[in-house]
Structures are given as structure tokens and as C-alpha cells.
Coordinates of C-alpha atoms and ligand atoms in Angstrom, one line a residue:
X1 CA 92.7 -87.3 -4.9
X2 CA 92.2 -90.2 -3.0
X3 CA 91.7 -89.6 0.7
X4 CA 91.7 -92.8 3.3
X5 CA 92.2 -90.9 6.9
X6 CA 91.6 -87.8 8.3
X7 CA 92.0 -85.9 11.2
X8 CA 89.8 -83.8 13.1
X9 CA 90.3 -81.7 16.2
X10 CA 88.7 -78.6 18.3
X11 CA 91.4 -75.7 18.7
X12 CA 91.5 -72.3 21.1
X13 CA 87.9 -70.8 22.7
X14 CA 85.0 -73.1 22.3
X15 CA 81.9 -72.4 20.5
X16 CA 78.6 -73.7 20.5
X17 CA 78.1 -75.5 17.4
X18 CA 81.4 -77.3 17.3
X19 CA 80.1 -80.8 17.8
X20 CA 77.7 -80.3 15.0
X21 CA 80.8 -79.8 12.7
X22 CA 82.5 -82.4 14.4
X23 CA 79.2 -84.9 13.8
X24 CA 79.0 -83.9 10.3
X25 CA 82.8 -84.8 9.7
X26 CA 82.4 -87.9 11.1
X27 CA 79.2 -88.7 9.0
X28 CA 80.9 -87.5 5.4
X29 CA 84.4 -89.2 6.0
X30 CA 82.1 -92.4 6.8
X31 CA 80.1 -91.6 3.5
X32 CA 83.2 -91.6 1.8
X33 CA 84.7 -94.7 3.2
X34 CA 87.5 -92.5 5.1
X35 CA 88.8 -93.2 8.5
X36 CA 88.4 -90.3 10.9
X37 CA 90.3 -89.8 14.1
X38 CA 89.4 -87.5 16.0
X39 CA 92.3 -85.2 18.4
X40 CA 91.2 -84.2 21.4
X41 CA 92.6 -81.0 23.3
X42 CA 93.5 -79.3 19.8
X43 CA 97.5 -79.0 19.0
X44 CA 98.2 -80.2 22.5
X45 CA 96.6 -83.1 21.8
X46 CA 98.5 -83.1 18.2
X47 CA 101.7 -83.1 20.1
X48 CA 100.7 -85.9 23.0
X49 CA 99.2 -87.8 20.7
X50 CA 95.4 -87.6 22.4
X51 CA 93.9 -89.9 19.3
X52 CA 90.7 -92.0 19.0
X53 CA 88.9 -93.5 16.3
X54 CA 85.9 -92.0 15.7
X55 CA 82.7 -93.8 13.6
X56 CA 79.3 -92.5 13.3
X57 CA 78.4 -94.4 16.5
X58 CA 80.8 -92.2 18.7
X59 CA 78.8 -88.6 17.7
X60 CA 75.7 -89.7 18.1
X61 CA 73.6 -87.6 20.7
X62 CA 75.9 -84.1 20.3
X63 CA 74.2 -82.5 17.6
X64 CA 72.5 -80.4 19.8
X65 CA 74.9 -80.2 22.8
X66 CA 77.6 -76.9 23.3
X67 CA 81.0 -77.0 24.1
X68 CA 82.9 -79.4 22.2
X69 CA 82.8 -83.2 23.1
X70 CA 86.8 -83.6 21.6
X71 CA 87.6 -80.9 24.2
X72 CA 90.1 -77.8 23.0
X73 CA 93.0 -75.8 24.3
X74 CA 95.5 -73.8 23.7
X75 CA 99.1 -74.8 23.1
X76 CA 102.7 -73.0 23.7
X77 CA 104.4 -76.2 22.3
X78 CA 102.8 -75.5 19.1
X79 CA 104.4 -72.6 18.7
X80 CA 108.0 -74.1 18.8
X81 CA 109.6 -75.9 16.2
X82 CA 109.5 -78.8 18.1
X83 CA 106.4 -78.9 19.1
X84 CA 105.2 -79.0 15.8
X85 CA 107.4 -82.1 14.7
X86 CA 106.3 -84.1 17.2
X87 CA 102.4 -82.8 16.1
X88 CA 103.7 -84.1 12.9
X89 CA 105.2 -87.2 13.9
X90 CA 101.9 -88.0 15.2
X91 CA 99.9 -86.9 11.8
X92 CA 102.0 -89.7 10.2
X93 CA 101.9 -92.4 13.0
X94 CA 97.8 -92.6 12.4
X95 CA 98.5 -92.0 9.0
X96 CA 96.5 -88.7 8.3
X97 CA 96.1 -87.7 4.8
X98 CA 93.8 -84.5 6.3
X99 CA 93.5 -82.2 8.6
X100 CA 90.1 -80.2 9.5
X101 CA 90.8 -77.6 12.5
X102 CA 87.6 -76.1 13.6
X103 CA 88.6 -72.7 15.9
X104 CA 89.3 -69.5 15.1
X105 CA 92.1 -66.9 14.1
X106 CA 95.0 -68.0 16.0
X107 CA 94.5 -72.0 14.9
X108 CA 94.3 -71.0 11.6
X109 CA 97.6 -68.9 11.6
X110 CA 99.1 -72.6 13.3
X111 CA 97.5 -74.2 10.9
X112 CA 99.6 -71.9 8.2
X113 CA 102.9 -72.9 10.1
X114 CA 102.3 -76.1 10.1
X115 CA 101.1 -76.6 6.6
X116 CA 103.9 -74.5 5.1
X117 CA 106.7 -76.3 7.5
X118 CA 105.0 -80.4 6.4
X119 CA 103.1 -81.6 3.8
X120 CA 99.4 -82.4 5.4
X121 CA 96.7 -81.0 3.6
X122 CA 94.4 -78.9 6.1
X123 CA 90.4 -77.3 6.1
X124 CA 89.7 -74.9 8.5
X125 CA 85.7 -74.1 10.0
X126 CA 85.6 -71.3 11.9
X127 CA 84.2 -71.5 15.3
X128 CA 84.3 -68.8 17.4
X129 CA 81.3 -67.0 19.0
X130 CA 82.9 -63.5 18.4
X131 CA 82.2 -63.7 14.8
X132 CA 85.9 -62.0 13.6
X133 CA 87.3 -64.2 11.3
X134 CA 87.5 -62.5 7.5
X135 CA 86.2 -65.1 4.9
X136 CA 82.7 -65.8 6.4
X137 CA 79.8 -64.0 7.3
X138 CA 79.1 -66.1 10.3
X139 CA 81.3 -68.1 12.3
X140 CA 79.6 -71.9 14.2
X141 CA 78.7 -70.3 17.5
X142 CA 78.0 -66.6 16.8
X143 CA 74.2 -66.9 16.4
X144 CA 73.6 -69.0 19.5
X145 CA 76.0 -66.9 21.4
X146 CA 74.2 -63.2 20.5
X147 CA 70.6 -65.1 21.0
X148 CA 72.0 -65.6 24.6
X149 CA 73.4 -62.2 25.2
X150 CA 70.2 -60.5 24.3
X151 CA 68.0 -62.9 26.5
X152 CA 70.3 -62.1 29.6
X153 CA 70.2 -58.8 28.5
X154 CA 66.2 -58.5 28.6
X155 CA 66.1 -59.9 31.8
X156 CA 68.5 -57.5 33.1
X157 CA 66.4 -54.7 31.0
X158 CA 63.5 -55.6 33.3
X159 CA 65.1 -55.0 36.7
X160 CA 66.7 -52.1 35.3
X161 CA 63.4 -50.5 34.5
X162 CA 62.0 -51.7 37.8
X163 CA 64.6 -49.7 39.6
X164 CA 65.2 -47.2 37.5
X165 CA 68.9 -48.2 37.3
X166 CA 71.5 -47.8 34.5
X167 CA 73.2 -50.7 33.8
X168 CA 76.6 -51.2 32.0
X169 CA 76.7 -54.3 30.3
X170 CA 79.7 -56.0 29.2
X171 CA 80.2 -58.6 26.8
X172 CA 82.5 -61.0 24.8
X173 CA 84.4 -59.6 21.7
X174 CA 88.0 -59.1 22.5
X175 CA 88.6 -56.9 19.2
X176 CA 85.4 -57.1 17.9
X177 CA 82.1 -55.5 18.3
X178 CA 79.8 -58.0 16.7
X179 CA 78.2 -59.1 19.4
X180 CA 78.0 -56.3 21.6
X181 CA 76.2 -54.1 18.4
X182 CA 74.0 -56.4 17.3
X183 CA 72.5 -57.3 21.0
X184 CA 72.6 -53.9 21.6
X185 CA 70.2 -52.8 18.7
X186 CA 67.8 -56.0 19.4
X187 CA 67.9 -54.8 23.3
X188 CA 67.2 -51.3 22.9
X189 CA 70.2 -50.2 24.7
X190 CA 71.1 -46.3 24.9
X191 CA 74.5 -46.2 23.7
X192 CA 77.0 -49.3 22.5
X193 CA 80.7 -48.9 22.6
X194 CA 82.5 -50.8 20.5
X195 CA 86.1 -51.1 19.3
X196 CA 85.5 -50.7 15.8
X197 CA 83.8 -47.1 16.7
X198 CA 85.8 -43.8 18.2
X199 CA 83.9 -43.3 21.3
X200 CA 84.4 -40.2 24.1
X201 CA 83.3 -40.3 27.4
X202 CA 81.2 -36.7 26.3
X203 CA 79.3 -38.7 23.7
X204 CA 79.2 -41.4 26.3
X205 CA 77.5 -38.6 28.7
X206 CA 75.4 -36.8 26.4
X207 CA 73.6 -40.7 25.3
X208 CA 72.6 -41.3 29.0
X209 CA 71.1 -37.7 28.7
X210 CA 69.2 -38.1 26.0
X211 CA 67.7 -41.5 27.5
X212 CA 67.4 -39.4 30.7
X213 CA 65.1 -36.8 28.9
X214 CA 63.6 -39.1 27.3
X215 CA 62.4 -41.0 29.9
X216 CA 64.1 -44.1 27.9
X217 CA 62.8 -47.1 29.6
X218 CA 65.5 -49.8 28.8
X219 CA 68.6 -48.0 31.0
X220 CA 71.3 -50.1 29.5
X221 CA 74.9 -49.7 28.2
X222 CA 76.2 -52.8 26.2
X223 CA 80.4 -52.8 26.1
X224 CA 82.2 -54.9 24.4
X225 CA 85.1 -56.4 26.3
X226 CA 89.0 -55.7 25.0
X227 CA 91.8 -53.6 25.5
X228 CA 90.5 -50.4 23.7
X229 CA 87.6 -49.4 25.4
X230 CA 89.2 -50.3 28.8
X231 CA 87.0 -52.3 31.6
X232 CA 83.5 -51.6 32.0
X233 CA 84.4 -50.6 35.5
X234 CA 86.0 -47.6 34.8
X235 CA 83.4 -46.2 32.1
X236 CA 80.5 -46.9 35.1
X237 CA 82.4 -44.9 37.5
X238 CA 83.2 -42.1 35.2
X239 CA 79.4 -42.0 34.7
X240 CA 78.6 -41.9 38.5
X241 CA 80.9 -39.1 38.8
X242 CA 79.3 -36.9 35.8
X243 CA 75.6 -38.5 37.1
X244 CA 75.2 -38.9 40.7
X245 CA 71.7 -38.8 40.8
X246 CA 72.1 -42.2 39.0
X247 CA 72.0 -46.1 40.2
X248 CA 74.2 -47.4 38.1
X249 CA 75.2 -51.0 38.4
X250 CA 77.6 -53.6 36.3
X251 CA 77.2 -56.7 34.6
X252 CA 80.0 -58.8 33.3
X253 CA 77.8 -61.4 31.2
X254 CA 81.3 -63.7 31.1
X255 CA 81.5 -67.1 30.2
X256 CA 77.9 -67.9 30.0
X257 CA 77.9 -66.2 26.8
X258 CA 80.2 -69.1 25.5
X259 CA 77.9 -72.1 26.4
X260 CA 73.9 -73.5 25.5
X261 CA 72.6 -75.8 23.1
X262 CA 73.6 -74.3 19.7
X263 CA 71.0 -72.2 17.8
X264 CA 69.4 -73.8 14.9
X265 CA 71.2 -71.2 12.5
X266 CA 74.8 -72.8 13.9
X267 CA 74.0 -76.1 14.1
X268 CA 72.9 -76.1 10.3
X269 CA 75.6 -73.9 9.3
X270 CA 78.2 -76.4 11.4
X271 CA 77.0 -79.3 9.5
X272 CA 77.3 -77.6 6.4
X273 CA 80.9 -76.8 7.0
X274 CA 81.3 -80.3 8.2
X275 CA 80.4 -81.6 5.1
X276 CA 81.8 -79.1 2.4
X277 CA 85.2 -79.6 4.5
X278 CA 85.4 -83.1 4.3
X279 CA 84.8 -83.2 0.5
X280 CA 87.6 -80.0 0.1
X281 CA 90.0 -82.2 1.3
X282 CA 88.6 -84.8 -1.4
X283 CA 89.0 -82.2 -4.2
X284 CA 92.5 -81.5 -3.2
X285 CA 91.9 -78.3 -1.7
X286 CA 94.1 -77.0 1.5
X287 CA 95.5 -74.4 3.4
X288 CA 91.9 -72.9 3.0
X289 CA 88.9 -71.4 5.2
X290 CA 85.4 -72.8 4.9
X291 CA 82.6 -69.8 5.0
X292 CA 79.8 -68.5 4.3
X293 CA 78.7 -65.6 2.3
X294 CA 75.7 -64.4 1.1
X295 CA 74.0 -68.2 1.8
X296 CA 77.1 -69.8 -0.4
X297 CA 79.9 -71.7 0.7
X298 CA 83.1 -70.0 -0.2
X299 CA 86.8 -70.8 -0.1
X300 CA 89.1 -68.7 1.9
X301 CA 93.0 -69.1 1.9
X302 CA 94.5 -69.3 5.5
X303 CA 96.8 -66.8 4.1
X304 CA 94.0 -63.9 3.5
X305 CA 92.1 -64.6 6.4
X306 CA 94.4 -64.1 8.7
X307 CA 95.7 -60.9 7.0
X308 CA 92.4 -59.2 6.5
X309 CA 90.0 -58.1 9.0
X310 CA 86.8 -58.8 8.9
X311 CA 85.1 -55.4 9.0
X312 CA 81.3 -54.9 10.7
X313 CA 78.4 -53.8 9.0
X314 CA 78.9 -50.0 8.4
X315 CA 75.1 -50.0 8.3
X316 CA 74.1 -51.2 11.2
X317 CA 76.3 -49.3 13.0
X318 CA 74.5 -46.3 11.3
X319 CA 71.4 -47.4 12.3
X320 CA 72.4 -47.7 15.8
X321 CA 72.6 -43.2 15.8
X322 CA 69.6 -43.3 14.8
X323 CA 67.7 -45.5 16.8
X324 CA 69.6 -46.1 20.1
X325 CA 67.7 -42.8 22.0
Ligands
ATP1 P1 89.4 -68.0 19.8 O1 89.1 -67.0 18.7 O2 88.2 -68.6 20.3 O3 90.3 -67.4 20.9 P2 91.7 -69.1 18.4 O4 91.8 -70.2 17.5 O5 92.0 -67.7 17.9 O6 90.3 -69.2 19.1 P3 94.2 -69.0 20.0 O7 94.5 -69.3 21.4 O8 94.6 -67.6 19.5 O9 92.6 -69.3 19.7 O10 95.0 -70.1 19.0 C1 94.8 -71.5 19.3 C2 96.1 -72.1 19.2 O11 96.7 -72.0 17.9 C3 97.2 -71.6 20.1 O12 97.1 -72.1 21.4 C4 98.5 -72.1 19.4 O13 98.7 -73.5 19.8 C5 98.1 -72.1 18.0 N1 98.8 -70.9 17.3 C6 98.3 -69.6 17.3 N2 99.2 -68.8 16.7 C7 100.2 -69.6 16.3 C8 101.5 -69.4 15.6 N3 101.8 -68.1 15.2 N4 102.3 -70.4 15.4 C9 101.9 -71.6 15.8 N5 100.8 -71.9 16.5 C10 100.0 -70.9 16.7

């Protein structure tokens, strides 16, 4: 299938990594003789019509730079009908044969909308440093984003120690626990609540104890953020309460978790996506996922990712009782 313009755009939270799958777009459509626009602001720029032109010229110099230089939002027009006509109206003004949304769950399931409501062919690469979409072992942004968490986290580890304080950390994750398990196994931390993992505030208790009596050096708590586990606040005050021999202090690690040069794991894995998404949309393909598995690129249909959930590794979470005290 002949492909002579595409479209490219940045969509929801951004990840580090993103302008590395952006760059590699740009390269491969230019390989292949295809004109690539590029949509700033995501859907809201769909709708508004936020267009350039983009050539190899225009990415040169953010391989190695976060954030995403097409910028990204979120959009409540896109969720209305209209909304997505005039995002249409727009696909067929530039003429876009393609579409390649980089972002994570909730552009995919507008992508879905949109590609079951008009006929545009569209490539998703998942970028999202919480590492929850199902279809990929690694999202662009993931590996930069835990390498930052656990170097925040070792510098808190030191004052912590200094002072012999306990320390509640919380970190990004929304429903997931990626991030907050796997920094807290490379930090050391006494106990790691997640939402994928029942937790009471006895076991809770009983894990400071243990790190108590064991004269555990590295006092910390990692939490990951979300509804389920409720804020990090109230956990550190329940704590005080039980302990009040305890300093216990609160971090919020927050957006810095979201920013940085990308890792060198995401930006190869972003230009990989890059490329295998511009030549999908080549071989016809659409309304699928790019990811990763096992070191292979795989093909994931907007469909199933959505619908599953991505579950995290049983075994590490295993390891985690053994090794946390
Ligand atoms: P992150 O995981 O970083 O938050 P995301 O892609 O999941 O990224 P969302 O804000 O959930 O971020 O979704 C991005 C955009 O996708 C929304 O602002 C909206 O425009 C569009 N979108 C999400 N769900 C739908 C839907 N059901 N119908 C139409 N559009 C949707």
C-alpha cells in the first residue's frame, strides 16, 4: 500500500523518550519518500488544526532531549462527536493517509473511536513512564523514569540514615505499581505498597519492625500514588501513631519523575518504534499497538490493549518478601 503523508502527534502525559520516536518517524517517512506533518498538542491540536511540516531538518538536536518537542494534551472535544469530525476534517485537509499516536491508554482507546468512526489508518507507540499498557514489555519513558526514581531515592536513603528517619516515599503509577516495585527492590526499601498487592496497615507495621530490629539502614517506604492505597499522608500518620518513637518524614517525588534526558534503553527502544511504526502503516497494518516483548517487536490490536491489563511480574513481587527486611 502506497503511503504519501502521514501524521504524527504526542497525546495525554509526557514521557521521556517521545522525541526519539518522533525523530525516528520523521527519518523513516523521509526514507520512504512520505510527507510527515507533525500535530502538536495531540487531539486538541487534531481539532484546531496545530499542523507543521516536518523534514529531517526540524528533529535534529532532540534525540536526547525529554518532554516532547510537538507538545501534548489532553482533549474533552475529542471525546464528542464533533470534535472528532472536525479532527477528521483536518486529517483530510493535509491529506493524511496515517496516523502514528505516541501516548498511552486513553489515546489509544481515541484512537479506537476515531478509527472505527473514519477511515484513517493509525500506529500507536506507547509512551508513558508508568509502564501499564498490555502489548509491550516496556513503554518509551519507563526506563529513564525508574533510573530517576531510584537516584532521588538514594539520595533521600542517605539523609534518612543520617537521621535515622523513616521516610514514606511516594511515587508515580496511578494504577500501577511498576515503578514504585522495581525502585523499591533496587533501593532497598523496607516495605513497597502497591496497587496490584492487598496490603494492611498490620503488615505495614510489622515491616517497619522488622527493619527496626534489624537495625535496617535504608528507612524507606516507596508508595505508589492512586486511589487504592490512599495518599501517602495518611499511611505516615497511621505509622506515627503506632511508632512515636519514630521521625518519620514524606516525600512526594511528583513531576520530576516525568522529565530528564531519556535513558539509553528508551531512546533506542523509541527509535525502534519509530521506525517499525512508520513501515506498519506501509504494510497496511492499523488500529494496532507497537511493542516489545521478549527483545521482538510485536503487534498489538488497539482493541486488546485496551481490554487487558498488563499484569506485573509475579516474581519480583515475590522476591520483594524475601528480600525487603
Ligand atoms: P497517560 O497514560 O500518560 O495519562 P493517556 O494517553 O492515557 O496518557 P489520557 O488523558 O487518558 O492520557 O488520554 C489522552 C486523550 O485521549 C484524552 O485527553 C482524550 O482526548 C482522548 N481519549 C481518551 N479516551 C477517549 C475516549 N473514550 N473517546 C475519545 N477520546 C478519548
Amino acid at each position: 500500500m502506497g503511503v504519501e503523508k502521514l501524521g504524527v502527534m504526542t497525546s495525554g502525559g509526557d514521557s521521556p523518550g517521545m522525541n526519539a520516536a518522533i525523530r525516528a518517524v520523521v527519518h523513516t517517512a523521509a526514507q520512504y519518500e512520505i510527507q510527515c506533518f507533525g500535530i502538536r498538542l495531540g487531539y486538541k491540536g487534531l481539532i484546531e488544526g496545530d499542523v507543521l511540516e516536518l523534514e529531517t531538518k526540524d528533529v535534529r538536536n532532540i534525540l536526547h532531549r525529554g518532554g516532547t518537542f510537538l507538545k501534548t494534551a489532553r482533549s474533552d472535544k475529542f471525546r464528542t462527536f464533533e470534535g472528532r469530525k472536525k479532527a477528521y476534517e483536518n486529517i483530510q485537509k493535509y491529506k493524511m493517509e496515517g496516523l502514528i499516536i505516541i501516548g498511552g491508554d486513553g489515546s489509544f482507546t481515541g484512537a479506537k473511536v476515531f478509527g472505527s468512526e473514519y477511515d484513517i489508518p493509525i500506529i500507536g507507540i506507547p509512551g508513558t513512564i508508568d509502564n501499564d499498557i498490555y502489548g509491550t514489555d516496556f513503554t518509551v519513558g519507563y526506563d529513564t523514569a525508574l533510573n530517576t526514581v531510584v537516584n532521588v531515592i538514594d539520595k533521600i536513603v542517605d539523609t534518612a540514615t543520617s537521621h535515622n528517619r523513616l521516610f514514606f516515599i511516594e511515587v508515580m503509577g496511578r494504577d500501577s505499581g511498576f515503578i514504585a516495585l522495581n525502585s523499591g527492590i533496587a533501593t532497598g526499601a523496607l516495605d513497597i505498597l502497591i496497587p496490584e498487592k492487598d496490603y494492611t496497615l498490620d503488615k505495614l507495621f510489622s515491616s517497619v519492625e522488622r527493619g527496626s530490629n534489624q537495625g535496617k539502614s535504608s528507612r524507606i517506604i516507596v508508595v505508589a500514588e492512586g486511589k487504592k492505597l490512599g495518599r501517602v499522608y495518611a499511611l505516615a500518620k497511621a505509622t506515627q501513631i503506632k511508632f512515636p518513637y519514630y521521625d518519620i518524614r514524606v516525600s512526594i517525588l511528583g513531576h520530576v519523575q516525568r522529565g530528564g534526558n531519556p535513558s539509553c534503553y528508551d531512546r533506542v527502544l523509541a527509535s525502534r518504534f519509530g521506525v517499525e511504526a512508520v513501515e506498519a502503516l506501509l504494510h497496511g497494518k492499523r488500529e494496532v499497538l507497537i511493542g516489545i516483548r521478549s527483545g521482538k517487536i510485536i503487534f498489538t490490536t488497539f482493541e486488546e490493549a485496551i481490554q487487558k491489563q498488563k499484569e506485573i511480574n509475579k516474581d519480583i513481587i515475590k522476591i520483594l518478601d524475601v528480600i525487603s527486611v
